[in-house]
Short mmCIF file of C-alpha atoms in Angstrom, two decimals:
data_model
loop_
_atom_site.label_atom_id
_atom_site.label_comp_id
_atom_site.label_asym_id
_atom_site.label_seq_id
_atom_site.Cartn_x
_atom_site.Cartn_y
_atom_site.Cartn_z
CA MET A 1 0.00 0.00 0.00
CA THR A 2 1.47 3.35 -1.10
CA PRO A 3 1.31 6.20 1.49
CA ASP A 4 -0.98 9.13 0.72
CA THR A 5 0.44 12.28 -0.85
CA SER A 6 0.54 14.35 2.36
CA THR A 7 2.45 11.63 4.22
CA LEU A 8 4.92 11.29 1.36
CA LEU A 9 5.47 15.06 1.20
CA THR A 10 6.05 15.16 4.95
CA LEU A 11 8.62 12.38 4.67
CA CYS A 12 10.33 14.22 1.82
CA GLY A 13 10.55 17.34 3.98
CA PHE A 14 12.22 15.40 6.77
CA SER A 15 14.48 13.72 4.23
CA PHE A 16 15.60 17.12 2.90
CA LEU A 17 16.50 18.19 6.45
CA ALA A 18 18.27 14.88 7.05
CA GLY A 19 20.33 15.31 3.88
CA PHE A 20 21.26 18.84 4.94
CA ILE A 21 22.40 17.74 8.40
CA ASP A 22 24.10 14.57 7.23
CA SER A 23 26.12 16.35 4.54
CA ILE A 24 27.77 18.60 7.12
CA VAL A 25 28.60 16.39 10.11
CA GLY A 26 26.41 13.30 9.90
CA GLY A 27 23.41 12.61 12.11
CA GLY A 28 20.67 12.86 9.50
CA GLY A 29 19.25 9.59 10.74
CA LEU A 30 18.10 11.42 13.88
CA VAL A 31 15.56 13.21 11.68
CA GLN A 32 14.77 10.73 8.95
CA THR A 33 14.42 7.52 10.96
CA PRO A 34 11.93 8.72 13.61
CA ALA A 35 9.91 10.46 10.86
CA ILE A 36 9.39 7.30 8.83
CA LEU A 37 8.76 5.13 11.91
CA PHE A 38 6.07 7.55 13.09
CA SER A 39 4.51 8.15 9.66
CA LEU A 40 4.28 4.52 8.51
CA PRO A 41 3.63 2.42 11.63
CA GLN A 42 1.78 -0.20 9.56
CA TYR A 43 5.07 -1.50 8.11
CA PRO A 44 7.68 -3.67 9.87
CA VAL A 45 10.57 -1.74 11.40
CA PRO A 46 13.27 -3.55 9.32
CA THR A 47 11.41 -2.54 6.15
CA LEU A 48 11.31 1.11 7.22
CA LEU A 49 14.97 1.10 8.21
CA GLY A 50 15.87 -0.52 4.89
CA THR A 51 13.84 2.12 3.05
CA THR A 52 15.78 4.98 4.65
CA LYS A 53 19.06 3.53 3.38
CA ILE A 54 18.36 4.63 -0.20
CA PRO A 55 17.92 8.37 0.52
CA SER A 56 20.80 8.21 2.98
CA ALA A 57 23.09 6.59 0.41
CA VAL A 58 22.30 8.95 -2.49
CA GLY A 59 22.56 12.04 -0.30
CA THR A 60 25.87 10.86 1.09
CA LEU A 61 27.14 10.14 -2.43
CA LEU A 62 26.34 13.67 -3.59
CA GLY A 63 28.00 15.13 -0.51
CA ALA A 64 31.08 12.98 -1.02
CA ILE A 65 31.45 14.07 -4.64
CA GLN A 66 30.98 17.76 -3.83
CA TYR A 67 33.52 17.67 -1.00
CA SER A 68 36.04 15.83 -3.19
CA ARG A 69 36.03 18.69 -5.68
CA ARG A 70 37.09 21.21 -3.05
CA VAL A 71 39.05 19.21 -0.46
CA VAL A 72 42.30 17.28 -0.98
CA MET A 73 41.44 13.61 -0.43
CA HIS A 74 43.86 11.01 0.94
CA TRP A 75 42.74 8.12 -1.28
CA ALA A 76 45.55 5.79 -0.18
CA LEU A 77 43.98 5.82 3.29
CA LEU A 78 40.37 6.23 2.24
CA LEU A 79 39.92 3.31 -0.17
CA PRO A 80 41.10 0.56 2.26
CA MET A 81 39.05 2.26 4.99
CA MET A 82 35.93 2.10 2.79
CA ALA A 83 36.49 -1.58 2.01
CA VAL A 84 36.86 -2.53 5.68
CA ALA A 85 33.86 -0.38 6.67
CA PHE A 86 31.72 -2.05 3.97
CA ALA A 87 32.53 -5.55 5.22
CA ALA A 88 32.08 -4.53 8.86
CA ALA A 89 28.70 -2.87 8.20
CA PHE A 90 27.40 -5.90 6.31
CA THR A 91 28.50 -8.10 9.20
CA GLY A 92 26.82 -5.73 11.65
CA SER A 93 23.53 -5.86 9.73
CA TRP A 94 23.69 -9.67 9.65
CA THR A 95 24.45 -9.76 13.39
CA LEU A 96 21.43 -7.56 14.06
CA THR A 97 19.15 -10.30 12.73
CA HIS A 98 20.54 -12.72 15.33
CA VAL A 99 21.38 -10.57 18.38
CA PRO A 100 19.33 -7.74 19.99
CA ASN A 101 20.98 -4.31 19.96
CA THR A 102 19.10 -2.76 22.90
CA PHE A 103 22.29 -2.42 24.97
CA MET A 104 23.81 -0.07 22.39
CA ARG A 105 21.69 3.01 23.19
CA PRO A 106 22.94 3.59 26.79
CA LEU A 107 26.51 2.85 25.73
CA ALA A 108 26.30 5.29 22.81
CA LEU A 109 24.75 7.90 25.13
CA VAL A 110 27.72 7.77 27.52
CA ILE A 111 30.20 8.03 24.64
CA LEU A 112 28.36 10.95 23.06
CA VAL A 113 28.27 12.92 26.32
CA GLY A 114 32.05 12.53 26.54
CA VAL A 115 32.43 13.59 22.89
CA PHE A 116 30.28 16.67 23.43
CA LEU A 117 32.14 17.81 26.55
CA TYR A 118 35.56 17.22 25.01
CA THR A 119 34.71 19.17 21.85
CA LEU A 120 33.04 21.97 23.82
CA LEU A 121 35.98 22.43 26.19
CA LYS A 122 38.58 22.46 23.39
CA PRO A 123 37.72 25.42 21.13
CA ASP A 124 40.67 24.68 18.83
CA PHE A 125 39.64 21.03 18.34
CA GLY A 126 39.29 20.34 14.62
CA GLN A 127 40.09 23.87 13.51
CA HIS A 128 43.30 22.93 11.72
CA VAL A 129 45.46 19.89 10.96
CA GLU A 130 47.31 19.11 14.19
CA ARG A 131 49.08 15.76 13.90
CA THR A 132 51.93 14.46 11.81
CA LEU A 133 51.69 10.68 11.71
CA SER A 134 53.54 8.11 9.67
CA LEU A 135 51.61 6.41 6.88
CA ARG A 136 51.69 3.15 8.84
CA GLN A 137 50.18 4.87 11.91
CA GLN A 138 47.51 6.50 9.78
CA ARG A 139 46.58 3.20 8.13
CA THR A 140 46.39 1.35 11.44
CA ARG A 141 44.12 3.97 12.97
CA THR A 142 41.84 4.35 9.96
CA LEU A 143 41.37 0.60 9.50
CA LEU A 144 40.59 0.09 13.18
CA MET A 145 38.14 2.99 13.03
CA ALA A 146 36.51 1.58 9.90
CA LEU A 147 36.13 -1.83 11.53
CA LEU A 148 34.51 -0.53 14.72
CA ILE A 149 32.34 2.24 13.31
CA GLY A 150 31.38 0.20 10.25
CA PHE A 151 30.09 -2.62 12.45
CA TYR A 152 28.30 -0.08 14.64
CA ASP A 153 26.53 1.41 11.63
CA GLY A 154 25.28 -1.95 10.43
CA PHE A 155 24.30 -3.10 13.92
CA PHE A 156 22.81 0.09 15.36
CA GLY A 157 23.47 3.17 13.24
CA PRO A 158 22.52 6.55 14.76
CA GLY A 159 25.42 8.98 14.98
CA THR A 160 27.72 7.06 12.62
CA GLY A 161 28.67 10.11 10.56
CA SER A 162 29.45 12.09 13.70
CA PHE A 163 31.59 9.27 15.10
CA LEU A 164 33.54 9.14 11.83
CA VAL A 165 34.16 12.89 11.90
CA LEU A 166 35.26 12.70 15.53
CA GLY A 167 37.61 9.80 14.84
CA LEU A 168 39.26 11.51 11.88
CA VAL A 169 39.72 14.72 13.88
CA GLY A 170 40.81 13.10 17.13
CA LEU A 171 42.91 10.17 15.88
CA LEU A 172 44.35 11.55 12.64
CA GLY A 173 44.36 15.27 13.43
CA PHE A 174 42.21 16.30 10.47
CA ASP A 175 40.35 19.60 10.61
CA PHE A 176 36.55 19.41 10.57
CA LEU A 177 36.20 20.20 6.87
CA ARG A 178 38.66 17.53 5.77
CA ALA A 179 37.22 15.04 8.25
CA SER A 180 33.69 15.62 6.94
CA ALA A 181 34.86 15.08 3.37
CA HIS A 182 36.52 11.75 4.17
CA ALA A 183 33.73 10.63 6.48
CA LYS A 184 31.21 10.95 3.64
CA TRP A 185 32.97 8.30 1.54
CA VAL A 186 33.28 5.88 4.47
CA ASN A 187 29.64 6.44 5.42
CA LEU A 188 28.68 5.81 1.79
CA SER A 189 30.33 2.39 1.93
CA THR A 190 28.52 1.45 5.17
CA ASN A 191 25.18 2.64 3.73
CA ALA A 192 25.79 0.59 0.58
CA ALA A 193 26.52 -2.55 2.60
CA SER A 194 23.36 -2.22 4.69
CA LEU A 195 21.31 -1.35 1.59
CA ILE A 196 22.46 -4.51 -0.22
CA PHE A 197 21.56 -6.54 2.86
CA PHE A 198 18.06 -5.04 3.16
CA ILE A 199 17.31 -5.27 -0.59
CA ASN A 200 18.24 -8.96 -0.55
CA ARG A 201 15.74 -9.41 2.29
CA GLY A 202 13.04 -7.51 0.36
CA SER A 203 12.92 -4.85 3.08
CA VAL A 204 12.73 -1.66 0.97
CA LEU A 205 9.66 0.40 -0.03
CA PHE A 206 10.89 1.84 -3.32
CA ALA A 207 7.76 3.99 -3.85
CA VAL A 208 8.69 5.82 -0.65
CA ALA A 209 12.46 5.61 -0.89
CA ILE A 210 12.83 7.22 -4.34
CA PRO A 211 10.97 10.51 -3.60
CA MET A 212 12.78 10.71 -0.26
CA ALA A 213 16.08 10.18 -2.10
CA VAL A 214 15.41 13.17 -4.36
CA ALA A 215 14.66 15.35 -1.32
CA ASN A 216 17.76 14.07 0.47
CA LEU A 217 19.88 14.93 -2.56
CA LEU A 218 18.63 18.52 -2.51
CA GLY A 219 19.32 18.82 1.21
CA ALA A 220 22.82 17.41 0.79
CA PHE A 221 23.56 19.85 -2.03
CA VAL A 222 22.60 22.83 0.13
CA GLY A 223 24.41 21.49 3.20
CA VAL A 224 27.74 20.86 1.50
CA ARG A 225 27.70 24.28 -0.19
CA LEU A 226 27.10 25.94 3.18
CA ALA A 227 29.82 23.90 4.91
CA LEU A 228 32.38 24.74 2.21
CA LEU A 229 31.41 28.41 2.38
CA LYS A 230 31.48 28.74 6.17
CA GLY A 231 34.43 26.44 6.97
CA ASN A 232 35.68 24.79 10.15
CA GLY A 233 34.13 27.16 12.69
CA PHE A 234 30.63 26.61 11.35
CA ILE A 235 31.11 22.83 11.10
CA ARG A 236 32.33 22.67 14.73
CA VAL A 237 29.23 24.49 16.00
CA PHE A 238 26.98 22.32 13.84
CA PHE A 239 28.79 19.22 15.09
CA LEU A 240 28.10 20.21 18.70
CA CYS A 241 24.42 20.85 17.92
CA VAL A 242 24.01 17.46 16.26
CA ILE A 243 25.77 15.66 19.12
CA ALA A 244 23.55 17.48 21.64
CA ALA A 245 20.44 16.49 19.68
CA THR A 246 21.64 12.87 19.56
CA ILE A 247 22.19 12.87 23.33
CA LEU A 248 18.69 14.24 23.95
CA ARG A 249 17.18 11.68 21.58
CA PHE A 250 18.93 8.73 23.23
CA ALA A 251 18.15 10.03 26.74
CA TYR A 252 14.47 10.39 25.82
CA ASP A 253 14.34 6.88 24.36
CA LEU A 254 15.91 5.45 27.50
CA TRP A 255 13.48 7.39 29.69
CA VAL A 256 10.50 6.10 27.73
CA THR A 257 11.82 2.54 27.88
CA ALA A 258 12.47 2.75 31.63
CA ASN A 259 9.01 4.18 32.38
CA GLY A 260 7.36 1.64 30.09
CA ALA A 261 9.08 -1.18 31.97
CA ARG A 262 7.68 0.10 35.28
CA MET A 263 4.09 0.16 34.03
#
């Protein structure tokens, strides 16, 4: 059953906003996922999550291409990182069908609070390239990051783009702009892995996903242009806002779950 026009337009609006947010620092899933879960409760949750992967993937692809035209990319690091992240995300999605992921939300909440405080208390964090690492050190750190965050994206998901940006800034010393550019390509590979998994399971509503993908593309286009225009300072502030929103979302979910358990 195809959703009515007003529901589809509403979802496209949220998808535009998700593409805008995701193209700058990640975190678009905070907008897009709750919107589709609330708007189409008649469908199974795996089907709705699989449906969101198409707009997420195409928006991320556009953002990755736009960033690559303006930011110097380290492809020798990026391509192996994408390959590992793809395999890890596919494994995470498969694991999700066998193991519950309910324990991830409180763990992610604690990590995100630490990320927010650290970034807030270090105004120079991510404002310029800070580290000089050997190629071997860079490869070790990026592959480990790809393995952990890739699996996380396939198994749980929310905040993946933000975690990638943080890892590239904190572990490799990238500035926020360069980290966002590289994170887009890695996030694209994790989205592609999960999308392949969900399509093979028949868990995608293409009549919903395609219009949402167009809206996500438009949002990503606007977001990347704004990020490139405003630079590191703007991206840092936006990063903090997205992390704060993620913390509030996870805290609310945990509060609802805890109160529901008492009833």
